[in-house]
Each structure stands twice: as structure tokens, then as C-alpha cells.
XYZ file of C-alpha atoms in Angstrom:
617
model
C 22.022 4.924 10.894
C 21.664 8.108 8.733
C 19.992 11.106 9.672
C 19.322 14.239 10.729
C 20.297 15.512 14.418
C 18.542 17.923 16.660
C 20.024 19.585 19.376
C 17.356 21.434 21.975
C 18.065 23.138 25.433
C 15.578 23.047 27.691
C 15.018 25.949 30.679
C 15.165 23.677 33.443
C 16.095 20.188 34.570
C 12.801 18.349 34.176
C 12.282 16.807 30.698
C 9.219 15.165 29.508
C 10.066 12.214 27.253
C 8.135 9.853 25.117
C 4.496 11.753 25.697
C 1.601 9.984 23.794
C -2.573 10.390 24.142
C -3.935 7.156 24.433
C -7.669 7.350 22.747
C -10.786 5.338 23.445
C -14.498 5.666 22.352
C -18.028 5.444 23.614
C -20.281 3.400 21.063
C -21.937 6.134 19.165
C -18.458 7.487 18.837
C -19.703 10.891 19.872
C -17.178 11.188 22.640
C -13.591 10.088 23.021
C -11.885 9.393 26.271
C -7.967 10.860 26.187
C -5.488 9.630 28.342
C -2.128 11.904 27.959
C 0.980 10.289 28.915
C 4.314 11.668 29.758
C 7.909 10.197 31.211
C 8.825 13.016 33.520
C 12.570 12.941 34.123
C 14.271 14.749 36.680
C 17.960 15.214 35.451
C 18.838 17.663 38.082
C 20.962 16.643 41.471
C 17.852 18.033 43.760
C 14.212 17.142 43.974
C 11.488 18.610 42.142
C 7.411 18.728 42.338
C 6.798 17.776 38.560
C 3.737 18.120 36.799
C 2.727 18.529 32.875
C -0.030 20.742 31.033
C -1.129 21.971 27.846
C -3.384 21.614 24.802
C -5.370 19.511 22.243
C -5.858 21.254 19.135
C -7.917 21.795 17.528
C -10.591 22.676 20.049
C -7.955 23.991 22.480
C -9.021 21.430 25.118
C -7.081 22.421 27.891
C -5.010 19.271 30.133
C -3.213 19.297 33.440
C -1.686 16.718 35.605
C -1.099 15.731 39.066
C 2.194 16.938 40.489
C 4.523 14.236 41.548
C 7.840 15.076 43.734
C 10.426 13.607 41.851
C 13.968 12.744 43.618
C 17.460 13.311 41.548
C 17.866 11.121 38.622
C 14.214 9.744 38.702
C 11.690 9.197 36.003
C 8.254 8.232 36.247
C 5.748 7.827 33.837
C 2.534 10.034 34.863
C -1.199 10.329 32.851
C -4.016 12.654 33.171
C -7.356 11.931 31.335
C -9.614 13.923 29.795
C -13.143 13.920 27.103
C -13.221 14.954 23.932
C -16.670 15.683 22.261
C -17.635 15.024 18.903
C -14.431 13.679 17.859
C -13.155 13.790 14.430
C -11.789 10.461 14.005
C -8.400 8.606 12.556
C -9.791 6.097 9.492
C -7.194 4.014 7.739
C -7.174 4.783 4.150
C -10.179 4.116 1.827
C -12.275 4.074 5.461
C -12.515 7.716 5.989
C -10.354 10.730 6.838
C -6.715 10.185 8.746
C -7.317 13.014 10.818
C -4.900 14.131 13.477
C -4.982 16.214 16.498
C -1.855 18.331 17.902
C -0.931 18.118 21.450
C 1.125 20.787 23.164
C 2.841 19.742 26.155
C 4.875 21.441 28.853
C 7.092 19.721 31.690
C 6.876 22.076 34.807
C 9.271 21.668 37.542
C 8.271 23.451 41.033
C 5.489 25.844 38.905
C 8.242 26.275 36.165
C 8.002 25.169 32.583
C 11.165 23.261 31.981
C 10.332 21.244 28.631
C 7.910 21.658 25.840
C 6.778 18.801 23.367
C 4.571 19.679 20.148
C 3.331 15.896 18.277
C -0.039 15.017 16.835
C -2.215 12.020 17.199
C -5.147 10.561 16.474
C -8.233 9.522 17.631
C -9.135 6.217 17.236
C -9.687 2.663 19.149
C -8.171 -0.379 17.755
C -9.054 -3.595 18.797
C -8.622 -7.179 17.502
C -10.019 -10.866 17.777
C -7.822 -13.718 19.293
C -9.205 -16.412 17.697
C -8.226 -17.513 14.281
C -8.247 -15.790 11.828
C -7.483 -12.503 13.721
C -9.298 -9.715 12.650
C -8.312 -5.938 12.776
C -11.074 -3.613 13.756
C -10.594 0.111 13.587
C -13.051 2.050 15.623
C -15.255 -0.959 15.524
C -15.048 -1.467 11.816
C -13.152 -4.481 10.519
C -10.517 -3.785 8.360
C -9.277 -5.676 5.510
C -5.433 -5.308 5.442
C -4.002 -4.936 2.035
C -0.539 -3.699 1.262
C 3.020 -4.583 1.042
C 6.558 -5.135 3.134
C 8.887 -2.917 3.682
C 12.363 -3.764 4.050
C 15.399 -1.517 3.570
C 14.165 1.914 2.598
C 16.791 2.744 0.346
C 20.222 0.950 -0.812
C 22.241 3.777 -0.215
C 20.278 4.816 3.009
C 19.616 8.167 1.593
C 15.788 8.823 2.111
C 14.725 12.427 2.603
C 11.298 13.194 4.837
C 10.040 14.024 1.340
C 11.080 10.712 -0.135
C 9.542 9.098 2.982
C 6.378 11.439 1.890
C 6.399 10.146 -1.826
C 6.869 6.406 -1.226
C 3.833 6.106 1.458
C 1.754 8.531 -0.920
C 2.310 5.849 -3.418
C 0.797 3.378 -1.063
C -2.118 5.140 -0.311
C -2.887 5.862 -4.035
C -2.367 1.788 -4.421
C -5.802 1.782 -2.409
C -3.119 0.075 0.325
C -4.156 0.182 3.902
C -1.186 -1.391 5.576
C 2.427 -1.236 5.388
C 5.181 -4.269 7.233
C 7.797 -2.560 8.580
C 9.876 -5.973 7.971
C 12.535 -7.073 10.639
C 11.774 -3.502 11.717
C 14.295 -2.398 9.337
C 12.629 1.373 8.916
C 13.531 3.528 12.254
C 12.907 6.943 11.094
C 10.098 9.127 12.582
C 9.625 10.388 9.220
C 8.109 7.041 7.836
C 5.673 6.650 10.610
C 4.170 10.249 10.520
C 4.036 9.709 6.949
C 2.039 6.756 7.298
C 0.269 8.926 10.146
C -0.716 11.317 7.325
C -1.807 8.875 4.731
C -3.678 6.222 6.959
C -1.627 3.558 6.258
C -1.127 0.738 9.584
C 1.870 -0.529 10.164
C 2.774 -3.983 11.320
C 5.991 -3.335 13.230
C 8.310 -6.260 13.287
C 11.208 -6.562 15.921
C 14.500 -7.105 14.669
C 14.325 -10.823 14.401
C 14.768 -12.235 10.850
C 13.968 -15.428 9.915
C 16.109 -18.143 12.014
C 17.794 -19.183 8.749
C 19.041 -15.809 7.813
C 19.853 -14.421 11.571
C 21.086 -15.485 14.666
C 19.721 -14.907 18.142
C 21.023 -11.938 19.679
C 23.882 -12.739 21.740
C 22.813 -10.190 24.265
C 19.411 -10.445 25.249
C 19.085 -7.724 28.118
C 20.476 -4.845 25.588
C 17.862 -6.517 22.706
C 14.981 -5.786 25.282
C 15.952 -2.336 26.183
C 16.247 -1.606 22.486
C 12.667 -2.845 22.240
C 11.518 -1.018 25.170
C 12.777 2.263 23.470
C 11.108 1.710 20.283
C 7.550 0.704 22.002
C 7.631 4.055 23.704
C 8.284 6.224 20.831
C 6.032 4.467 18.346
C 3.024 3.878 20.315
C 2.039 7.522 19.783
C 1.685 7.137 16.238
C -2.222 5.930 15.267
C -0.733 3.788 12.216
C 0.815 1.584 14.147
C -1.214 -1.295 14.767
C 0.531 -4.511 15.407
C 3.840 -5.893 16.780
C 5.072 -9.192 15.809
C 7.997 -10.648 17.725
C 9.675 -12.761 14.638
C 9.898 -12.952 11.021
C 8.824 -16.708 10.166
C 10.099 -18.269 13.151
C 9.689 -18.123 16.980
C 11.901 -16.093 19.415
C 13.814 -17.814 21.731
C 11.318 -18.551 24.900
C 13.143 -15.725 27.033
C 12.612 -13.387 24.455
C 9.344 -14.108 23.656
C 8.365 -13.479 26.979
C 9.803 -10.445 27.456
C 8.394 -8.593 24.158
C 5.320 -9.574 25.188
C 5.639 -8.054 28.963
C 7.101 -5.271 27.036
C 4.337 -4.690 24.787
C 1.862 -4.755 27.612
C 3.596 -2.394 30.172
C 4.421 0.316 27.666
C 1.234 0.120 25.281
C -1.828 -2.540 25.666
C -3.412 -1.096 23.041
C -1.994 -3.318 20.141
C -1.755 -7.169 19.577
C 1.459 -8.838 19.798
C 2.015 -12.044 17.732
C 5.099 -14.114 17.944
C 5.179 -15.478 14.497
C 4.839 -13.438 11.313
C 3.392 -16.563 9.324
C 1.871 -19.234 11.715
C -0.873 -19.017 14.286
C -3.185 -15.949 13.931
C -1.799 -15.418 10.535
C -0.114 -17.019 7.541
C 2.766 -16.416 5.144
C 5.805 -17.866 3.243
C 4.921 -16.822 -0.045
C 4.900 -17.978 -3.218
C 7.485 -15.150 -4.390
C 6.996 -16.002 -8.108
C 4.251 -14.846 -11.029
C 1.904 -18.029 -10.428
C -1.413 -16.221 -12.685
C -4.947 -15.380 -11.519
C -5.792 -19.085 -11.506
C -3.745 -19.968 -8.694
C -4.585 -16.574 -6.438
C -8.118 -17.122 -6.419
C -8.028 -21.009 -5.709
C -4.868 -20.228 -2.884
C -5.865 -17.265 -0.920
C -6.164 -17.798 3.242
C -8.533 -16.764 5.778
C -5.560 -15.438 7.471
C -3.902 -11.880 6.960
C -1.045 -13.251 4.653
C 2.542 -11.352 5.693
C 3.734 -12.261 2.311
C 3.099 -12.875 -1.625
C 5.046 -11.822 -4.165
C 5.889 -12.052 -8.007
C 7.932 -10.099 -10.938
C 6.720 -6.472 -12.048
C 8.552 -5.052 -14.808
C 8.918 -1.760 -14.734
C 8.929 0.992 -17.271
C 10.919 0.917 -20.496
C 12.543 3.986 -19.341
C 13.591 2.554 -16.081
C 14.649 -0.406 -17.614
C 17.126 1.518 -20.054
C 18.461 3.270 -17.347
C 19.266 0.563 -14.738
C 20.420 -2.110 -17.795
C 22.441 0.820 -19.827
C 23.081 0.557 -23.537
C 25.424 -2.392 -23.312
C 23.064 -5.061 -21.712
C 19.931 -3.896 -22.944
C 19.333 -6.878 -24.709
C 19.576 -9.933 -24.828
C 19.216 -10.826 -21.367
C 22.321 -11.251 -19.606
C 24.143 -11.572 -16.336
C 23.298 -7.720 -15.286
C 19.482 -8.247 -15.577
C 20.329 -10.699 -12.589
C 21.896 -8.091 -10.779
C 18.516 -6.269 -10.969
C 17.202 -9.592 -9.111
C 15.791 -11.116 -12.895
C 17.231 -14.497 -11.738
C 16.178 -17.819 -13.083
C 16.719 -19.227 -10.064
C 15.397 -18.286 -6.236
C 12.039 -17.465 -5.347
C 11.471 -15.029 -7.777
C 11.856 -17.745 -10.617
C 11.968 -15.319 -13.788
C 12.224 -18.344 -16.133
C 8.663 -19.027 -15.230
C 7.310 -15.470 -15.771
C 8.601 -15.918 -19.327
C 7.227 -18.829 -19.868
C 4.082 -17.247 -18.766
C 4.587 -14.539 -20.716
C 5.354 -16.115 -24.160
C 1.996 -18.480 -23.310
C -0.120 -15.709 -22.846
C 1.122 -13.036 -25.145
C 3.643 -14.592 -27.583
C 7.145 -14.366 -28.439
C 9.357 -10.836 -28.355
C 13.064 -10.449 -29.447
C 13.756 -7.129 -28.047
C 13.865 -5.119 -24.887
C 11.025 -2.852 -26.188
C 8.582 -6.074 -26.751
C 9.584 -7.723 -23.432
C 8.601 -4.477 -21.674
C 5.232 -3.801 -23.593
C 4.465 -7.568 -23.047
C 5.353 -7.520 -19.601
C 2.652 -4.688 -18.420
C 0.159 -7.031 -19.465
C 0.844 -9.769 -17.626
C 1.991 -7.897 -14.468
C -1.138 -5.628 -14.622
C -3.424 -8.808 -14.695
C -1.470 -10.796 -12.241
C -1.153 -8.180 -9.271
C -4.924 -7.625 -9.894
C -6.010 -11.115 -9.525
C -3.426 -11.394 -6.351
C -5.758 -8.680 -4.220
C -8.967 -9.030 -5.936
C -8.659 -12.462 -4.631
C -8.430 -11.021 -1.088
C -11.403 -9.509 -1.047
C -13.399 -12.760 -2.945
C -12.368 -14.963 -0.570
C -12.896 -12.957 2.160
C -9.518 -13.202 3.649
C -8.243 -10.814 6.835
C -5.846 -9.302 3.906
C -2.724 -9.810 2.280
C 0.947 -8.050 2.583
C 3.122 -7.995 -0.887
C 6.693 -8.872 -1.102
C 7.584 -6.392 -1.664
C 5.906 -3.244 -1.932
C 8.887 -0.389 -1.749
C 12.072 -1.045 -3.963
C 15.496 -0.344 -2.053
C 17.427 -0.250 -5.846
C 16.388 -0.625 -9.349
C 14.739 -4.061 -9.822
C 12.152 -6.258 -11.603
C 10.712 -7.680 -8.818
C 8.910 -7.722 -5.868
C 7.891 -3.664 -6.253
C 5.144 -1.868 -6.721
C 6.652 1.750 -8.064
C 10.248 1.605 -9.166
C 13.434 2.861 -7.079
C 13.140 6.285 -10.057
C 9.497 6.605 -8.741
C 7.838 5.567 -12.129
C 4.992 3.311 -12.226
C 4.105 0.332 -14.449
C 1.372 -2.421 -15.113
C 1.683 -4.026 -12.028
C 1.339 -0.702 -9.555
C -2.090 0.224 -11.519
C -3.348 -3.662 -10.788
C -2.625 -3.519 -7.225
C -4.241 -0.242 -7.464
C -7.503 -1.533 -9.514
C -7.581 -4.522 -7.300
C -7.355 -3.034 -4.133
C -10.544 -0.602 -4.331
C -12.824 -0.783 -1.577
C -15.622 -0.538 -3.826
C -15.427 -3.356 -7.011
C -16.921 -5.568 -8.981
C -14.603 -8.465 -9.457
C -14.396 -11.335 -12.388
C -13.383 -14.773 -10.479
C -11.546 -16.902 -13.080
C -12.338 -19.834 -11.354
C -15.721 -19.781 -10.772
C -16.774 -17.583 -13.675
C -18.480 -15.053 -11.554
C -18.615 -11.608 -10.609
C -18.305 -10.822 -7.065
C -19.496 -7.409 -5.749
C -17.515 -5.848 -3.182
C -18.161 -3.283 -0.365
C -15.194 -3.242 1.762
C -16.462 0.463 3.813
C -18.171 0.659 6.883
C -21.347 2.097 5.095
C -24.152 -0.196 3.584
C -24.621 1.056 0.227
C -26.852 0.266 -2.770
C -24.728 -0.410 -6.037
C -25.689 -0.817 -9.872
C -23.311 -3.385 -11.595
C -23.130 -3.277 -14.984
C -21.578 -6.464 -16.895
C -20.387 -5.594 -20.689
C -18.799 -7.741 -23.206
C -17.096 -6.691 -26.222
C -14.891 -8.523 -29.227
C -11.672 -6.933 -30.228
C -13.153 -4.562 -32.590
C -14.931 -2.889 -29.743
C -18.560 -3.969 -30.828
C -21.064 -4.822 -27.989
C -21.826 -8.693 -27.462
C -23.531 -8.493 -24.221
C -24.738 -6.404 -21.677
C -26.424 -6.846 -18.258
C -27.244 -4.154 -15.494
C -28.549 -5.208 -12.386
C -28.953 -3.497 -8.750
C -27.894 -4.957 -5.621
C -27.766 -4.050 -1.978
C -24.308 -4.252 -0.826
C -23.732 -4.097 2.951
C -20.822 -2.844 4.722
C -17.672 -5.120 4.604
C -19.261 -7.650 2.136
C -17.956 -9.442 -0.933
C -20.706 -11.357 -2.544
C -21.311 -13.480 -5.992
C -24.010 -11.940 -7.550
C -23.335 -12.688 -11.378
C -22.593 -15.095 -13.667
C -19.918 -14.102 -16.287
C -20.353 -15.298 -19.828
C -19.067 -18.603 -20.682
C -19.681 -19.214 -24.272
C -16.451 -17.061 -25.442
C -14.024 -18.869 -27.702
C -11.720 -16.076 -28.455
C -10.202 -13.499 -26.943
C -12.698 -10.783 -25.715
C -12.725 -7.531 -23.207
C -15.015 -7.850 -20.213
C -15.582 -4.786 -18.781
C -17.631 -4.717 -15.380
C -18.891 -1.196 -13.849
C -19.982 -0.031 -10.372
C -22.506 2.622 -10.449
C -23.721 4.651 -7.268
C -25.435 8.063 -6.876
C -23.121 10.897 -6.146
C -20.223 8.800 -7.082
C -17.663 8.493 -10.020
C -18.150 4.993 -11.741
C -15.603 2.142 -10.621
C -14.482 0.813 -13.632
C -12.828 -2.962 -13.989
C -11.606 -4.421 -17.342
C -10.348 -7.518 -18.153
C -9.710 -9.734 -21.336
C -10.676 -13.334 -21.563
C -10.588 -16.376 -23.593
C -12.977 -18.709 -22.883
C -11.604 -21.759 -23.424
C -7.826 -21.223 -23.049
C -8.097 -19.092 -19.878
C -4.034 -18.019 -20.259
C -4.034 -17.561 -24.137
C -4.540 -14.116 -25.191
C -2.185 -13.738 -28.015
C -5.349 -12.528 -30.030
C -4.692 -9.095 -28.570
C -1.611 -8.944 -30.612
C -3.781 -8.545 -33.927
C -5.429 -5.471 -32.669
C -4.553 -2.430 -35.047
C -2.659 0.702 -33.792
C -4.618 3.373 -32.765
C -4.044 6.929 -32.623
C -4.931 8.740 -29.664
C -6.230 12.290 -29.179
C -5.205 14.433 -25.908
C -4.975 17.602 -24.294
C -3.377 18.669 -20.890
C -4.762 21.546 -18.762
C -2.691 22.813 -15.751
C -4.956 23.543 -12.642
C -3.914 24.738 -9.550
C -4.015 21.004 -7.928
C -1.713 19.811 -10.970
C -2.695 18.918 -14.262
C -5.838 17.896 -16.200
C -5.457 15.428 -18.995
C -8.332 14.502 -21.504
C -7.660 11.349 -23.777
C -10.056 10.281 -26.306
C -10.170 7.109 -28.646
C -11.155 8.491 -32.511
C -10.097 5.342 -33.645
C -12.122 2.164 -34.674
C -10.669 -0.511 -32.246
C -10.237 -0.093 -28.631
C -6.837 1.143 -26.942
C -5.310 -1.305 -24.488
C -3.122 -0.108 -21.396
C -3.075 3.558 -22.433
C -0.462 5.328 -20.055
C -0.178 8.737 -19.741
C 2.896 10.188 -19.242
C 4.203 14.079 -18.577
C 7.666 15.292 -19.942
C 9.497 18.161 -19.487
C 8.766 20.159 -22.402
C 12.415 21.057 -23.267
C 14.545 18.510 -22.655
C 11.641 15.749 -23.578
C 12.656 13.927 -19.816
C 10.056 11.793 -18.278
C 8.858 14.187 -14.865
C 8.819 11.957 -12.067
C 7.278 11.509 -9.411
C 3.953 11.601 -10.786
C 0.776 11.082 -9.166
C -2.519 10.089 -10.622
C -5.977 9.487 -10.156
C -6.243 6.297 -12.887
C -3.980 5.170 -15.722
C -3.186 2.083 -18.366
C -6.751 2.811 -19.241
C -8.773 0.693 -21.850
C -10.518 3.056 -24.203
C -13.161 1.727 -26.263
C -14.057 3.132 -29.864
C -14.905 6.765 -29.118
C -14.136 6.913 -25.711
C -12.658 9.410 -23.550
C -11.636 9.810 -20.162
C -10.212 12.751 -17.973
C -7.159 11.791 -15.627
C -5.770 14.251 -13.054
C -1.902 14.102 -12.971
C -0.362 15.843 -9.971
C 3.603 16.471 -10.125
C 5.511 19.488 -8.877
C 6.535 20.656 -12.738
C 4.987 24.470 -13.839
C 4.975 23.069 -17.202
C 4.713 19.662 -19.060
C 4.021 17.994 -22.109
C 1.511 14.984 -22.207
C 2.913 11.588 -23.772
C 0.279 9.132 -24.625
C 1.480 5.222 -25.525
C -0.079 1.652 -24.885
C -0.190 -1.821 -25.818
C -1.641 -0.690 -29.405
C -1.088 2.583 -29.316
C 0.792 5.121 -31.249
C 3.418 6.988 -28.962
C 2.483 10.719 -29.426
C 3.329 13.972 -27.554
C 0.907 16.309 -27.025
């Protein structure tokens, strides 16, 4: 393990170890019961009278435990209860604010402060159902778990606290609600802290790989001691939501029983499941690009632990990881970056799908440009099918890249984003209108805790941007609902553009765009007939970052319009950049305002897209 090492000195011999605050709510959420717990450890050679006290802030709520006598070397877990009126709750991303309180705790030996601990916690109540399919609830609200698997954080073990923040923030911006700590590979406090801050639930595995990939531990007692250590420190994080024994297999019965007992003893507030892909959940992929029709026809009701596909990064990233010598044509160096014709990723199927849907290519630039369309559509459909099918959730395989790759990622190893990233972001919006390619119907989604009244606008355009059909209706959308409410146009005989817009008073419109072919569902080669478009734009510096205004003054739609920030002097792309929207579809005469956040004080706006003439403004 590579990471910071902190040396601390205590005044006395009494230590406060593994403190946490367990929370529960009354039915109205008007009051929370807090149970403050810590293991007091007497490291001295004489008995002492041990206790702890402290405050919870904000609110300066005091607490004090009862005193206990600890013999030399003795440890004991003690706790005390207090009530918190009108609590601010911790919510998963998209369901509310992930508010964090701070607990300041002091351990006292014979009336003197010996050790101090300060940590954050969230007031939230997690519950679950034991029947199939398992449902996770936070504060009584069912949570649709969508997100990704996170294995090795970085191949060179160089993740800093800032890196964890950036990566988890990207998950937050994708409208994800969960990360799976696959086979427990991340053991850094900074990862858990970032998930707490951004409201990302953690499916937390122990260290048992698929039985084919790894043997059972030779020393079960040591394994269980490590599991106890893990439970005692991750339990304080409100983001920790689920413990799983083994990836795609069952642990030996003795280990399964031991892990189950430890989870009950040292926590008891989260579910424990023995298998990542069977029982109350599902899994086993697939791991290749299958297409929207597949996803809408093969989505499970259970929380599905693994499903992935190719995700080709930006041209800049492709050039950086391939170098000049291996840019084109495709060679064995591409395979080193996971573009493999064999194996689970099946790059040959991706190429076949790319050619049949968007046409042939003969350069890296053309391959990358077309891939953004396919990756956007596939990733969006993969998650949209979860909402429309009223599944309990889906976790991508994988969402965090450990090295420069062309597969199984959202953002890339350089912190650049691409069409697949935007597809995840658009597909995971909690309020949305979704086109189901199999049913040819529109599904209205409200995956929030509030009942809503939503206006759905459906518009159909040809490739000149001319309106062919428009329909607008108002619907009641109950909390946690996904309902088919409208038929989609079925008379199309060429490539056309479908725009679904959800309108709600006091909120920004939610716009969802598709390119469709009514008779040949996967043939979009007509898009290549779109004329090149010159866009207008300007960039303004604000306190929060940058504000970009982009306008299409042309006579044709501009597809997959990408906004990038560049250093004005070096012309290099600034990374990372966090935006509220990107990869836009702009009809003739339309304009959009986009917020872009990065650390640079100065930047130039670079525009490009599928049929957009590149320009730096």
C-alpha cells in the first residue's frame, strides 16, 4: 500500500479507536437518534477509569459516555445515545444533499483527556429487503443504484487525495449513485471520504476474486482479522452501503459464516450478500458493445453488478497513448490498450457495429469521430433500459480506468471525457424522457423522492432541422416511477432526429436527443450527409469557472457538439474540466449556455463535433 503515513502523539495511555456514529430516524424524519461508539484501548500498565465525551457540529450538541474501568492492555467498545432535532439528512447523489456532520470526540482516562478524534458522518437510515430482488432504501426512499465497478485505482499506485476527488466527482457528474469497490481493491480513506462528499454509495467487496481468478485464502484466521479491521473503519462512512463476500462465486462455508458474523457484530446496519452475481443480485456481463435493442430487451429486475462495453476516448487521448508510429492502422499496440478482438471486449464486434451503423473509416480521426456516436448511444441505452425496465440498478464494468484504455471506462486515464461519458450522464438523469427502441414508446421517468407534474414535449426533425411532428402533454409523475406514456413516431423511412424535452416549473428543461431510422433501426449512415457547420461562441470567466455560449447560425443541425477548454498560449487541452452539459445537438438557430469548471485562470474555447468545423475562440 502506498499512501501518507501520519504519526500522532497522545497525552496519555488511553486511545479512542474506530469511532463512528450510527444513526436512525423517526418516521417523520424530524428527529434522529445518534449512537456514538468508540473502542477505548488502555495501552498502559495500570487500570484506568475510561470514558469519552465530545460534540456534534453544527449544533454544538454535547455527548458523554458512561465510565468503565479498563485493565492494563484491555480494550472495550462503549457507546452513548443522544437525540438530534431537525436533522439535515445525508442523501445519495440525485436524491438530495449529502450533508455531513462533524463529530469531535475526546477519550478521558481518570478525568484527563488522553486522545482526540475528529471525523465526519452522515445522518441517514439505510434499509433493504431480504426478498428477490433486493431493494436498497435510504431514509425510506428506494434508491436506483446506477454506477460502476472500481478495481485498481491506478496501475502505478499514484492516486493522490485530489485524484480521488476528481474521479468520484466525475461519477457524481454522471448522475451515478453507486461505486462497487471491486474485490476490495481500494483501501484508501480518501476514496471513502470522496464518496461521502459526493453522495456515492459504496458496494464494498471483501478480497475474494472469482474462484477461477484466485485461490481461497490459505490463512482464514488472518483473512477474518483483516475483514474485522476493515469493517471497524469503513462503517463510519455514510456512503458504505453493502458488503459482499466474493466476486462471481461463493466463499468457503467457514469464511462465509465468519464474514456474516463479523458484519453483524461490527456493523449490522448494512446488508451482507455472499455472491456478487447470484441470489438477490445478478451479474456476469456481457462486456462488449451490444446495442440499444439488446439493452432494452435484456435488463434484469435485480441490481446487476457488471455490464460493460468499448468506450473509445478522445482523439487527443488516442494520440497520446498510441504515439505517432501506431496511430493507424490498428496494430498490436492497440491491443495493449485493450482493443482486443478476442476476450470479453470483442473489438471486432465493435468495428462491425460501427461500420454497419455509421459507415467505413480509413484514419484514426475518422474512427474516433464515428466512435463517439456509437459509444454515446450504447452507454445511454444501457442505463436508460434500467430506468424503463424498473430494475434495481446497474453497475458498469468498469467506470474508473487504471491505465490508458479504449474499453470499460467513463472518463479516461488523462481525465478527458468522451461520448460514452456523456451517454452515461444523459442516460442516468433522475428526471428524463426515454425512447424505448423495442417498444417504440416514450417512458417518462421520475427517479426522485418527490411526486412531480411534468410536461413532455416530443419533436421530430429531418436532417435539415425542419420540424416534422410536435406533441406536448402534461403528466403526473409519482415519486420513483417510470411509465410509458406516449407512442413514438413509427412512419420514418430515413434517418431523422427525435428530441424529448421534460419541462417542470422552476427547473431547467431536460433534453434528450436521438437519431433514428424507422425501417433500419441500426443504419445511421445518412448522418454522414449532414453538411459541415460553422458555430459561433464566446467564453466568459466567472467565479465558478467559465461560462460558454454556443450558437448554430447554419442551416443544418450540428451533431455531438463538443466544448473543450484550451490553454491560450500552448493550445493544449485543459484537464480535468467539469461541465453541466456537453456533446450537444444544436438545431439551426439554436444556442446553449454551458458551465465549464477548471482551475485555469485563462482559457480559450474550442468547438468541434460530428459535422462541426473545428474552431478556437
